[in-house]
Structures are given as structure tokens and as C-alpha cells.
Amino acid sequence: MEVKTLGQFVIEKQADFPYAKGELSRLLRDIGIAAKIVNREVNKAGLVEILGETGTVNVQGEKVKKLDVFANEQFISAFKAGGEVCAIASEENDDIIPIDNAVSKSAKYVVAMDPLDGSSNIDVNVSVGTIFSIYRRTSLNGAGTLQDFMQKGTEQVAAGYIIYGSSCMLVYTTGKGVNGFTLDPSIGEFCLSHPNLTTPKSGKIYSINEGNYLHFPEGVKKYIKYCQEEDKATNRPYSSRYIGSGVADIHRNLINGGIYVYPTTTKSPKGKLRLLYECNPLAFIIEQAGGKATTGEKRIMEVPITELHQRTSLFLGSSDMVDTAMDFMTKHSAEKV
Ligand code: AHM
Ligand code: MG
């Protein structure tokens, strides 16, 4: 059987970008390497204390790091060493991390990331993920600036996620479809397992934290009731599935069809999720897979960005389901929560 590794695939795809000099390919390769290291640590999360005590992990007697901090440091050091990135924005850091070192002199890109999404799930052995979004810098040279990140999602050059689940997968797009790679632990390589991923136009799954029901906008409340109604023609009632790790919920829905909703609530009137490093990259992927991502009103990737950690509501998934949810939002927009 022919096996295609992530490294082979990105080099092959470089031909899609006639003027590319291989920087983006190298950047994707660096992300793959950092992902493997984070996966190794995530896999032994339950052992950290035990191994730490015996000294196997913690030779210098350093305090065992929390995995989200570890993942953040791992990706940052991969980007610093790779030389393709002049600034990083991370969920874990209040400000951007400018890079200006010997290898970054001709760096063209900036990367925004959520190094470990759903990190509260680690302690209970549930899937977590990394989300990344790559933009061309707008500044001319030297270290990147905050302004480099103030670009709409439509300007993304590439985006992807890694899911540390029952197997480890890396899914990414450069705007020419979506491809998924599964880590084969026996050879330590991400291998192309899901070429040209497309999402069904409709599905049977809705993913939302219903615990917040009382605080949802009226349109969302009505849409949830719609999902629960009996209707043979539209395959309802739908099933409710909510892991609480956005990457895992969205990955499942991408493959099986479904909708993920994190709306505004009376408690978080702007929404919870972050536009730059959660919603925009996930929106780029779902659109490239044939789905949709909106705020409930408009396309996520066209939302102007003014703050690094800007929040937004998110309706993401199979196109027919997102359309229906948005119809409910429009119809009930005038009603009080
Ligand atoms: P995090 O980046 O702090 O982990 O938060 C993002 C996560 C998503 O992955 C997940 O879908 C959602 O927040 C869960 O939030 P809640 O517990 O409010 O339902
Ligand atoms: Mg997150």
C-alpha cells in the first residue's frame, strides 16, 4: 500500500503556488514536528506525576509543567527555530511574541494559535487539540507587529488543527481543499488518511452547551427545540453531542455532518470563542470542506478584527444546518433573551 507522509504531501502541493519558495511547506513541517512532541506528552498525561516522582521525566527536579504551557512553549520554539515566522499570537499570551533572530530575517508569515484547546479535558483523558492560522505579514521587515494580525479570516494563507484523540490527526487547508493526516506511531509520521475531506450538506448532530440554555438568544433556543422535534423528512430529532473540546466536536461534525454552536449569552454577550485563533481557522477549514461558519448573522471570515483576543459567537458546520440556524436567528432577532 502506498503511504504518503505529510512532508511528501506538502512538497508535492508546493507546485500549486508557482511563486512559493517552500517557506510555507517548511512551516507546515515545523507544525507537524511540534505536534508529534505535544502528542507524546498528551499520551502520557496520566503518568506525568508517576514518572516525575521516579525522576524519569523530571531529571532536573523542575516542576512538571502543565500541558497547555508545555504545548505553547513547544510550538513557539518550533516557530522560532524554523525561521519562517516573524511573530506569534497565542491564546496563552496576552501580547504577541515578536521574533527577530538570525534565522527569521526573511520570515514572511505570522502564526496565530490556540496551543491546547479544550485543555480542561486533559485530566479526564478526553481529546484535546491545537488550532493554527497562518497569515502573510503586512509589515515590511524585522519582527512582526500587532498590526500583522489585524487581518480578516479571508486573508488566511493556511489553517489547520491537530486533534490528540484516539489517534492523533493533523487536518489543514491552504485554500485548495482540506486534507487529513493520521499519525502512524510505528513510523512516527503523519500519513495522508483523509484526502480531500468534504463535509455532508446536512447531518444529524447538534453540538452546543445546553447548560447555558436560559442565557441563549431566542433564535438559538428555538433552533434547539427544532433539532429535538420529530420530523421524518428532515431526519429529526437530531442527536446532541458535546465533548467540550471544540476541535473534537468540530472534527466529528466535519466528518459525519452536524452543527456546532457557541452563541452569545447574557453572561458573555460577545461570545466565548476567539476570532483570531479559534474561529477563523476552523471557519477556513469548514468552508474549504463545503460547510459554513457564521456569527449567526454573517460570515466569520469577514468579521473585522480589532483586538488580538477578540471574541465572537460561532455557528459552524454543514451548510444546510447553519442556514437553518441562521434563519431562526434572523426571525427571532428582535425578541428579548
Ligand atoms: P479553551 O480554549 O479555554 O479550552 O476554550 C475553548 C473551548 C472549546 O474548545 C469548547 O468547545 C468550549 O470552549 C467549551 O466551553 P464551555 O465549557 O463553556 O461549553
Ligand atoms: Mg481554545
PDB file of N, CA and C and ligand atoms in Angstrom, residues 91 114 117-119 209 242 244-246 260 262 272-273 278, ligand 1:
ATOM      1  N   GLU A  91      -3.238  31.979  22.408  1.00  0.00           N
ATOM      2  CA  GLU A  91      -4.252  32.127  23.460  1.00  0.00           C
ATOM      3  C   GLU A  91      -3.592  32.265  24.828  1.00  0.00           C
ATOM      4  N   ASP A 114      -4.085  28.449  19.089  1.00  0.00           N
ATOM      5  CA  ASP A 114      -4.544  28.024  20.407  1.00  0.00           C
ATOM      6  C   ASP A 114      -3.793  26.715  20.649  1.00  0.00           C
ATOM      7  N   ASP A 117      -6.408  23.462  22.872  1.00  0.00           N
ATOM      8  CA  ASP A 117      -7.819  23.811  23.003  1.00  0.00           C
ATOM      9  C   ASP A 117      -8.554  22.715  23.759  1.00  0.00           C
ATOM     10  N   GLY A 118      -9.407  23.131  24.684  1.00  0.00           N
ATOM     11  CA  GLY A 118     -10.165  22.148  25.479  1.00  0.00           C
ATOM     12  C   GLY A 118      -9.309  21.587  26.601  1.00  0.00           C
ATOM     13  N   SER A 119      -8.351  22.378  27.072  1.00  0.00           N
ATOM     14  CA  SER A 119      -7.351  21.812  27.988  1.00  0.00           C
ATOM     15  C   SER A 119      -7.939  21.317  29.315  1.00  0.00           C
ATOM     16  N   ASN A 209     -23.486  23.780  24.271  1.00  0.00           N
ATOM     17  CA  ASN A 209     -23.533  23.596  25.722  1.00  0.00           C
ATOM     18  C   ASN A 209     -24.916  24.009  26.227  1.00  0.00           C
ATOM     19  N   TYR A 242     -21.771  16.823  22.714  1.00  0.00           N
ATOM     20  CA  TYR A 242     -20.933  17.963  23.095  1.00  0.00           C
ATOM     21  C   TYR A 242     -19.826  17.488  24.015  1.00  0.00           C
ATOM     22  N   GLY A 244     -16.978  19.344  24.593  1.00  0.00           N
ATOM     23  CA  GLY A 244     -16.392  20.463  25.319  1.00  0.00           C
ATOM     24  C   GLY A 244     -14.971  20.740  24.880  1.00  0.00           C
ATOM     25  N   SER A 245     -14.498  19.974  23.883  1.00  0.00           N
ATOM     26  CA  SER A 245     -13.246  20.271  23.190  1.00  0.00           C
ATOM     27  C   SER A 245     -13.680  20.659  21.784  1.00  0.00           C
ATOM     28  N   GLY A 246     -13.615  21.947  21.478  1.00  0.00           N
ATOM     29  CA  GLY A 246     -14.130  22.409  20.190  1.00  0.00           C
ATOM     30  C   GLY A 246     -13.557  21.625  19.016  1.00  0.00           C
ATOM     31  N   TYR A 260     -22.059  22.931  15.061  1.00  0.00           N
ATOM     32  CA  TYR A 260     -21.505  23.322  16.354  1.00  0.00           C
ATOM     33  C   TYR A 260     -21.909  24.777  16.574  1.00  0.00           C
ATOM     34  N   TYR A 262     -21.632  27.996  19.381  1.00  0.00           N
ATOM     35  CA  TYR A 262     -21.304  28.665  20.637  1.00  0.00           C
ATOM     36  C   TYR A 262     -21.795  30.102  20.494  1.00  0.00           C
ATOM     37  N   LYS A 272     -17.879  33.358  23.567  1.00  0.00           N
ATOM     38  CA  LYS A 272     -16.728  32.902  24.348  1.00  0.00           C
ATOM     39  C   LYS A 272     -15.492  32.697  23.477  1.00  0.00           C
ATOM     40  N   LEU A 273     -15.705  32.133  22.303  1.00  0.00           N
ATOM     41  CA  LEU A 273     -14.559  31.713  21.491  1.00  0.00           C
ATOM     42  C   LEU A 273     -13.850  32.911  20.866  1.00  0.00           C
ATOM     43  N   GLU A 278      -9.226  30.677  17.023  1.00  0.00           N
ATOM     44  CA  GLU A 278     -10.157  29.547  17.112  1.00  0.00           C
ATOM     45  C   GLU A 278     -11.127  29.594  15.925  1.00  0.00           C
TER      46      GLU A 278
HETATM   47  P1  AHM B   1     -10.398  26.828  25.807  1.00  0.00           P
HETATM   48  O1  AHM B   1      -9.651  27.356  24.607  1.00  0.00           O
HETATM   49  O2  AHM B   1     -10.238  27.685  27.018  1.00  0.00           O
HETATM   50  O3  AHM B   1     -10.142  25.387  26.053  1.00  0.00           O
HETATM   51  O4  AHM B   1     -11.970  27.041  25.464  1.00  0.00           O
HETATM   52  C1  AHM B   1     -12.474  26.704  24.189  1.00  0.00           C
HETATM   53  C2  AHM B   1     -13.434  25.608  24.371  1.00  0.00           C
HETATM   54  C3  AHM B   1     -13.866  24.911  23.128  1.00  0.00           C
HETATM   55  O5  AHM B   1     -12.899  24.009  22.724  1.00  0.00           O
HETATM   56  C4  AHM B   1     -15.105  24.243  23.622  1.00  0.00           C
HETATM   57  O6  AHM B   1     -15.973  23.880  22.596  1.00  0.00           O
HETATM   58  C5  AHM B   1     -15.690  25.294  24.511  1.00  0.00           C
HETATM   59  O7  AHM B   1     -14.631  26.138  24.879  1.00  0.00           O
HETATM   60  C6  AHM B   1     -16.299  24.732  25.744  1.00  0.00           C
HETATM   61  O8  AHM B   1     -16.772  25.768  26.518  1.00  0.00           O
HETATM   62  P2  AHM B   1     -17.924  25.531  27.604  1.00  0.00           P
HETATM   63  O9  AHM B   1     -17.318  24.736  28.703  1.00  0.00           O
HETATM   64  O10 AHM B   1     -18.314  26.914  28.027  1.00  0.00           O
HETATM   65  O11 AHM B   1     -19.060  24.824  26.910  1.00  0.00           O
END
